[in-house]
mmCIF file of C-alpha atoms in Angstrom:
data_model
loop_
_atom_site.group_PDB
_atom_site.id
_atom_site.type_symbol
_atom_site.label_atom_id
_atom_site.label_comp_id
_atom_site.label_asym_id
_atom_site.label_seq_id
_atom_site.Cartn_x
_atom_site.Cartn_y
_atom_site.Cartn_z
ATOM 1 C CA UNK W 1 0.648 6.432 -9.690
ATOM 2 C CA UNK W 2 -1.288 5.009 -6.756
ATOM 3 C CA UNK W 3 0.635 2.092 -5.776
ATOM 4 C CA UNK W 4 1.304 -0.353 -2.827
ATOM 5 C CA UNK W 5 5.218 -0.820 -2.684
ATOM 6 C CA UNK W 6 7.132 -3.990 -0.623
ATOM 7 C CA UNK W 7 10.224 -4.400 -0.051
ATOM 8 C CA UNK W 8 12.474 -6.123 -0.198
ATOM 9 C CA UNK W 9 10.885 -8.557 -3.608
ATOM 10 C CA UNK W 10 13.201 -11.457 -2.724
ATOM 11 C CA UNK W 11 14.881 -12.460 0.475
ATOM 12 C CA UNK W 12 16.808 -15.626 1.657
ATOM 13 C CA UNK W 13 17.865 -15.609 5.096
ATOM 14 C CA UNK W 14 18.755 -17.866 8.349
ATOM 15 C CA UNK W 15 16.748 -19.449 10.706
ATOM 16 C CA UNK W 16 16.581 -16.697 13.915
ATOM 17 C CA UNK W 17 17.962 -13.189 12.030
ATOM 18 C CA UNK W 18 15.090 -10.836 12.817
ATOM 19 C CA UNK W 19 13.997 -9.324 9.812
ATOM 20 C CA UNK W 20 11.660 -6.030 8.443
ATOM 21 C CA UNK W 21 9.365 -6.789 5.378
ATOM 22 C CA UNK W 22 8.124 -2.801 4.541
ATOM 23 C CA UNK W 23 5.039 -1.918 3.257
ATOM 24 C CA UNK W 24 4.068 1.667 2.050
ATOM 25 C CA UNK W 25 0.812 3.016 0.136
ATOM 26 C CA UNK W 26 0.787 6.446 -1.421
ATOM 27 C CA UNK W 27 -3.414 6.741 -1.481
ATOM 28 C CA UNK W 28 -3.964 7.660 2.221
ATOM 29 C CA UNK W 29 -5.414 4.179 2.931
ATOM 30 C CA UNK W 30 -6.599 3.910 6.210
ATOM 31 C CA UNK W 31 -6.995 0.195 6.014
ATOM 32 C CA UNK W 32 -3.439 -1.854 5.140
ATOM 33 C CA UNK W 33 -3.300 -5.965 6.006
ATOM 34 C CA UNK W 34 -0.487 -8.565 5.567
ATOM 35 C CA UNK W 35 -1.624 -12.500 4.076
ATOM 36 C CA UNK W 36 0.585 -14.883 3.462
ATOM 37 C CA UNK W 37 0.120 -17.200 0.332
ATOM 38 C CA UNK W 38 1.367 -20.816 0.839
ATOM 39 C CA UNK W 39 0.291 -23.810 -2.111
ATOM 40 C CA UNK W 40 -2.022 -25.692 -0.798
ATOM 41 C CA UNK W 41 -3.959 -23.302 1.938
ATOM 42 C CA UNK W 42 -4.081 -20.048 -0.535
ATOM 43 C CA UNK W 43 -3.881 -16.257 1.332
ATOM 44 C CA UNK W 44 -4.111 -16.257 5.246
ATOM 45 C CA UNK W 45 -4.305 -12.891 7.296
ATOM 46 C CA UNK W 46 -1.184 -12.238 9.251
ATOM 47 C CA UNK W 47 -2.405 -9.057 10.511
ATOM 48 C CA UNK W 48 -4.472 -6.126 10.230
ATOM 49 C CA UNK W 49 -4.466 -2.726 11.006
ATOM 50 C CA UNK W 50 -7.819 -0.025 10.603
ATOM 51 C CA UNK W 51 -5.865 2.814 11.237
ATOM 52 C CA UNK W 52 -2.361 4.589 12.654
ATOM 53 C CA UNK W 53 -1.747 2.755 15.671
ATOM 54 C CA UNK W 54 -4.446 0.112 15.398
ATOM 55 C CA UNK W 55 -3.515 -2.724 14.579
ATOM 56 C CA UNK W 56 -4.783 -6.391 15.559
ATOM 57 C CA UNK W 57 -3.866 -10.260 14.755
ATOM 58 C CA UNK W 58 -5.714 -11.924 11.633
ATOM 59 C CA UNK W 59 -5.481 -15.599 10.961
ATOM 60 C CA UNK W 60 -2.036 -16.745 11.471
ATOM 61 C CA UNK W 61 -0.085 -14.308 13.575
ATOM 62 C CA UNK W 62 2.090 -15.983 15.559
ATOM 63 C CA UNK W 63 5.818 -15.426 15.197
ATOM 64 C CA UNK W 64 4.751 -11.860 13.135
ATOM 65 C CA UNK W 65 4.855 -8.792 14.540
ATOM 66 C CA UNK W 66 3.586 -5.168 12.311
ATOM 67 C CA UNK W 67 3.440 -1.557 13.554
ATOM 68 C CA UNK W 68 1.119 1.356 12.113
ATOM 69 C CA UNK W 69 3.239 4.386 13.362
ATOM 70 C CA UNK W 70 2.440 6.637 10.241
ATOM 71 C CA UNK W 71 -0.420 6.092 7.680
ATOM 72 C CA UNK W 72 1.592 4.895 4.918
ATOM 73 C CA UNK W 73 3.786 2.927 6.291
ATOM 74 C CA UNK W 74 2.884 -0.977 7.698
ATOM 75 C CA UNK W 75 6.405 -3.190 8.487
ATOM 76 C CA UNK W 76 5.578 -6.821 8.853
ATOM 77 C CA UNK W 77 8.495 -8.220 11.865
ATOM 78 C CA UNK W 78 9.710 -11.605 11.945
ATOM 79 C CA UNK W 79 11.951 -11.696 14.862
ATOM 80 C CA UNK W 80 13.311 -14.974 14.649
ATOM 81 C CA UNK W 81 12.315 -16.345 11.514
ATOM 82 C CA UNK W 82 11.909 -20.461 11.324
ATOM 83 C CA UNK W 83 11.419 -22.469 8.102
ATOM 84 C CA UNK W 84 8.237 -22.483 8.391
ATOM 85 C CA UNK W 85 7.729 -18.399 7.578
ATOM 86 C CA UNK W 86 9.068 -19.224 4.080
ATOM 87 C CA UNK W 87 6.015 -18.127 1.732
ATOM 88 C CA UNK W 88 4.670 -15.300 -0.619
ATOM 89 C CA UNK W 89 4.176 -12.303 1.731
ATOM 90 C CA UNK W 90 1.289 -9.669 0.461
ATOM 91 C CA UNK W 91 0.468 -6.209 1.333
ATOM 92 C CA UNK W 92 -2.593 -4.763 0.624
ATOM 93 C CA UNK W 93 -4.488 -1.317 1.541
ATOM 94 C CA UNK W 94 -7.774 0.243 0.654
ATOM 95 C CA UNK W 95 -9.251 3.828 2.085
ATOM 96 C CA UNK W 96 -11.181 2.370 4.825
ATOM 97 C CA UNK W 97 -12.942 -0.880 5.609
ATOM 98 C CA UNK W 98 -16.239 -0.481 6.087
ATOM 99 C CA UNK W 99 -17.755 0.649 2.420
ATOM 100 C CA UNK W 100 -19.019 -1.506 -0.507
ATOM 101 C CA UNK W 101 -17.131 0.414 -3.188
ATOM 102 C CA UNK W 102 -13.213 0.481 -1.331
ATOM 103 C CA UNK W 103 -11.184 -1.315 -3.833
ATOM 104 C CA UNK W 104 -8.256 -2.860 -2.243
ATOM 105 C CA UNK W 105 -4.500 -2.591 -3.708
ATOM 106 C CA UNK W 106 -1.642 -5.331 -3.537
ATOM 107 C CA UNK W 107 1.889 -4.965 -3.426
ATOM 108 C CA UNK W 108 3.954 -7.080 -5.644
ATOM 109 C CA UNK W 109 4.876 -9.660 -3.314
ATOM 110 C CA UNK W 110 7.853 -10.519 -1.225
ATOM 111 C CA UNK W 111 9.463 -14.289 -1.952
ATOM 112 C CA UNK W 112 10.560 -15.083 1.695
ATOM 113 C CA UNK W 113 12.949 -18.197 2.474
ATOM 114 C CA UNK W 114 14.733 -19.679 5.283
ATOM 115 C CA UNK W 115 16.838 -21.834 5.664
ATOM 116 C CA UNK F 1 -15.394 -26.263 3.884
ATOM 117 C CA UNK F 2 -14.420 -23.255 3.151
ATOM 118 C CA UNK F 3 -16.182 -20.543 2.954
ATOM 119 C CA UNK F 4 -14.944 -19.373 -0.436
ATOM 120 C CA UNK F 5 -15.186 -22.134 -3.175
ATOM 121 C CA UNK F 6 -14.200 -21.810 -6.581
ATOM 122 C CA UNK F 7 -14.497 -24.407 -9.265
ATOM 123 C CA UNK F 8 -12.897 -25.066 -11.903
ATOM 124 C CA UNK F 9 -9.623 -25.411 -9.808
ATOM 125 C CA UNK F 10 -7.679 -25.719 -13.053
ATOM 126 C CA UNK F 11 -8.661 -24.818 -16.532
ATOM 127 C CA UNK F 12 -7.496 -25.129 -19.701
ATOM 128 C CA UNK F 13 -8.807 -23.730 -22.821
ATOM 129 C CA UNK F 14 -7.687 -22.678 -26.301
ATOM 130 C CA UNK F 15 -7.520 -19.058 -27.828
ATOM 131 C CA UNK F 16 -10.926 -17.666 -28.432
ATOM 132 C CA UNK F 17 -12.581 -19.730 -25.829
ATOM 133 C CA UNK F 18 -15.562 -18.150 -23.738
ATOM 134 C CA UNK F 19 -14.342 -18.798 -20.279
ATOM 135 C CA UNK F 20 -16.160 -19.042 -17.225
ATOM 136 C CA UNK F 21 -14.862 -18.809 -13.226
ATOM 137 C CA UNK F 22 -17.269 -19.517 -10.688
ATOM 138 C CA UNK F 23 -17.178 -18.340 -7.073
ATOM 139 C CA UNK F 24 -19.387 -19.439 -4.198
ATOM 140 C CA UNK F 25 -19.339 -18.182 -0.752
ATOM 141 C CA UNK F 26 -21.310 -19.538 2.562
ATOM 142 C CA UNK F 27 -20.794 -16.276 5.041
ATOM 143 C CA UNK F 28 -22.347 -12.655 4.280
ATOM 144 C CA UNK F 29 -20.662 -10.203 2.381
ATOM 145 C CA UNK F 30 -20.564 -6.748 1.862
ATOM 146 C CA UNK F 31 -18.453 -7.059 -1.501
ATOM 147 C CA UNK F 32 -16.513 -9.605 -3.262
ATOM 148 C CA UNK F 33 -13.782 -9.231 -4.828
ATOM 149 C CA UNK F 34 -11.741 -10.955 -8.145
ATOM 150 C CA UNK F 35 -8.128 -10.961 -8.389
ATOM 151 C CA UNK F 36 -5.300 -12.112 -10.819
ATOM 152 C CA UNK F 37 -2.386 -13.591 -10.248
ATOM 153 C CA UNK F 38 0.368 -13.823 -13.471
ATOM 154 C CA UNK F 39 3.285 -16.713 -12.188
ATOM 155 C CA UNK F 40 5.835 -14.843 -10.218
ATOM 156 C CA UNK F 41 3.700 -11.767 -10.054
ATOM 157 C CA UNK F 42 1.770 -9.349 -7.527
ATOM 158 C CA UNK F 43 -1.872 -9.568 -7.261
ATOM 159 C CA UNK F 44 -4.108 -7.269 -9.281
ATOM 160 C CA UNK F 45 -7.734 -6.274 -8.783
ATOM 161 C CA UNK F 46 -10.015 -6.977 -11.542
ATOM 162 C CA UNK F 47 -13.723 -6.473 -9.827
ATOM 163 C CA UNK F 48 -15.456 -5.300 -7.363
ATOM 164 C CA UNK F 49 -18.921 -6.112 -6.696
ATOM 165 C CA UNK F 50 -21.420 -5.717 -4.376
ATOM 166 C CA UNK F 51 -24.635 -6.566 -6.740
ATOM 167 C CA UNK F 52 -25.043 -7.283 -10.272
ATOM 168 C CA UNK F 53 -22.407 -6.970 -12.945
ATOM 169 C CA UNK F 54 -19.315 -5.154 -14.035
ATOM 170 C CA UNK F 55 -17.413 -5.199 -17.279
ATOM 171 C CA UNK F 56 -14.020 -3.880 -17.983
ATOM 172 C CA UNK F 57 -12.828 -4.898 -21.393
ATOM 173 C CA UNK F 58 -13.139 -8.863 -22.284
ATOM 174 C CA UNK F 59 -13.647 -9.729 -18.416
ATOM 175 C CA UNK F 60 -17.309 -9.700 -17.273
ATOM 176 C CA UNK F 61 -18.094 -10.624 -13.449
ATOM 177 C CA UNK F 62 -21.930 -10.820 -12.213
ATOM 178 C CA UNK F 63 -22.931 -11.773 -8.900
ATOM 179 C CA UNK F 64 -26.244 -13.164 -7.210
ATOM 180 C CA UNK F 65 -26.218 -11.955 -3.723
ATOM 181 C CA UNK F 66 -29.517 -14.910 -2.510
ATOM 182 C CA UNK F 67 -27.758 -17.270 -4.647
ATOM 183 C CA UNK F 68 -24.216 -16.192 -2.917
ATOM 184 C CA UNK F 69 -22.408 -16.867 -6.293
ATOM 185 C CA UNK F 70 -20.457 -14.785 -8.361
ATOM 186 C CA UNK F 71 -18.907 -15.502 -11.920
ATOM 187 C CA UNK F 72 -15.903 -14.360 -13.855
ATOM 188 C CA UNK F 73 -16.153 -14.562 -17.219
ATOM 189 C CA UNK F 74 -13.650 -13.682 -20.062
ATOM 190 C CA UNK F 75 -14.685 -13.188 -23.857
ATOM 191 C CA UNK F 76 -12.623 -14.048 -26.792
ATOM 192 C CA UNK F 77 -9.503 -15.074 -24.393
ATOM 193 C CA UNK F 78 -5.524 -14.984 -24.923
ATOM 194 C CA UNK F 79 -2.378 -16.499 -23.711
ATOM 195 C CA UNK F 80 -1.788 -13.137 -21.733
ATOM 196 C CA UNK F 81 -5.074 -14.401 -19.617
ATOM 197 C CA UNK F 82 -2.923 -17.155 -18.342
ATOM 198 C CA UNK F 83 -3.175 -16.555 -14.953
ATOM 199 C CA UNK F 84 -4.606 -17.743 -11.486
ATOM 200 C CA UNK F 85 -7.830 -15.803 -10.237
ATOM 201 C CA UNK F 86 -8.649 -15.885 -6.915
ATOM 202 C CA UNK F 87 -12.244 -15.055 -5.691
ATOM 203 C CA UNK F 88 -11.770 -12.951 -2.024
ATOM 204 C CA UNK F 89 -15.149 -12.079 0.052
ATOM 205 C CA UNK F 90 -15.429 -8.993 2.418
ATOM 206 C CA UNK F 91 -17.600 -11.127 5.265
ATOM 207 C CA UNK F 92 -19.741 -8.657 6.831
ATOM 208 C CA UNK F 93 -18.215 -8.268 10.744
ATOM 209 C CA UNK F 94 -15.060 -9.244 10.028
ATOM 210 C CA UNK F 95 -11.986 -6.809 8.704
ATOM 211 C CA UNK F 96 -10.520 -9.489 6.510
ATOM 212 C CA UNK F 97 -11.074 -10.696 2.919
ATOM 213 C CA UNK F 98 -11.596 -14.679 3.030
ATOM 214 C CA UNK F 99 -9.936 -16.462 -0.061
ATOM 215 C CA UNK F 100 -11.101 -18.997 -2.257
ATOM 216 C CA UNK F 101 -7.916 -20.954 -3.351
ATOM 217 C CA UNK F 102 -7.553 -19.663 -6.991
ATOM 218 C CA UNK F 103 -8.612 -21.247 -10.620
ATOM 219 C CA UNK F 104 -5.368 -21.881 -12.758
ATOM 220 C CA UNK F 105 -6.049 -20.504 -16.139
ATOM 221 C CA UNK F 106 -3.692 -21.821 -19.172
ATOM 222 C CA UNK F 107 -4.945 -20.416 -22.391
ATOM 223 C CA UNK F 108 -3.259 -22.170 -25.582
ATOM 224 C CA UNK F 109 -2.623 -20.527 -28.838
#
């Protein structure tokens, strides 16, 4: 089943204890992003990445870090989370970016708070 | 404003209803895209477009490219379409989908 899988779903952690969201896709996406949703200001772009090894800041990067070291794979780093991270992270992937007919695929969500 | 506007931003309706979602963006796109949302849940593709109309079950969505509006619409709806949709737009020169900020659907029985 073509899927985009995050993990972990729920986390609650302290203010400063780097952490590792994962991310993997099982279509051979080249194209894989990170939003966060937050009420009030809907999804943002964290980051982006086009291919393995490209990657490059979307809307609201700071205090995120991701690396593309395989195709499937996209971590999203936080590492020293602050209150103000807590939010609905999203991954998403599609084949590539450019086309009118890519459709793109969402992970479930990870529920991120800290405290 | 944003680019992505949506309207209604809440709806409710009762079981049966024809329901409508409108979308309208102000930047060039190369596709646009509608997405649900259940409470608590990941975010699922419906459509994608890039001219005219698609239909996949009870959910229609059209879109008007000069017009730069798109519309969801669902047929004979159902509690289970309780949901939030969210309109997202491919801008042309950009590698990002822009958001409009979701339409809260509560169908009643």
């Amino acid at each position: 089943e073509a899927q985009v899988t995050q993990n972990p779903r729920y986390l609650i952690t302290v203010t400063g204890k780097k952490l590792t969201v994962t991310c993997s896709q099982n279509m051979n996406h080249e194209y894989m992003s990170w939003y966060r949703q937050d009420p009030g200001l809907g999804l943002r772009q964290i980051y982006y990445s086009m291919n393995v090894e490209v990657t490059d800041k979307g809307d609201v990067p700071e205090g995120y870090k991701v690396s593309r070291k395989e195709k499937r794979n996209f971590p999203l780093i936080l590492e020293s989370p602050s209150p103000n991270q807590t939010s609905l992270y999203f991954c998403a992937s599609s084949l590539w970016w450019g086309g009118r007919n890519t459709e793109a695929f969402f992970g479930q969500g990870t529920r991120l708070t800290v405290v | 404003k944003n680019e992505v506007e949506q309207s209604p931003q809440n709806l409710t309706a009762q079981e049966g209803e024809f329901i409508t979602i409108n979308c309208s963006y102000s930047v060039g796109i190369s596709a646009l895209h509608w997405l649900q949302q259940h409470p608590g849940g990941g975010i699922v593709s419906l459509f994608m477009l890039s001219s005219g109309k698609k239909k996949h079950g009870r959910l229609i969505a059209t879109i008007n490219i000069q017009e730069k509006h798109s519309s969801l619409h669902i047929t004979a709806s159902h509690p289970r379409d309780s949901a939030v949709y969210i309109c997202a737009v491919r801008s042309t020169g950009a590698q990002k989908l822009v958001f409009g900020q979701g339409t809260r659907l509560t169908i009643n029985p």
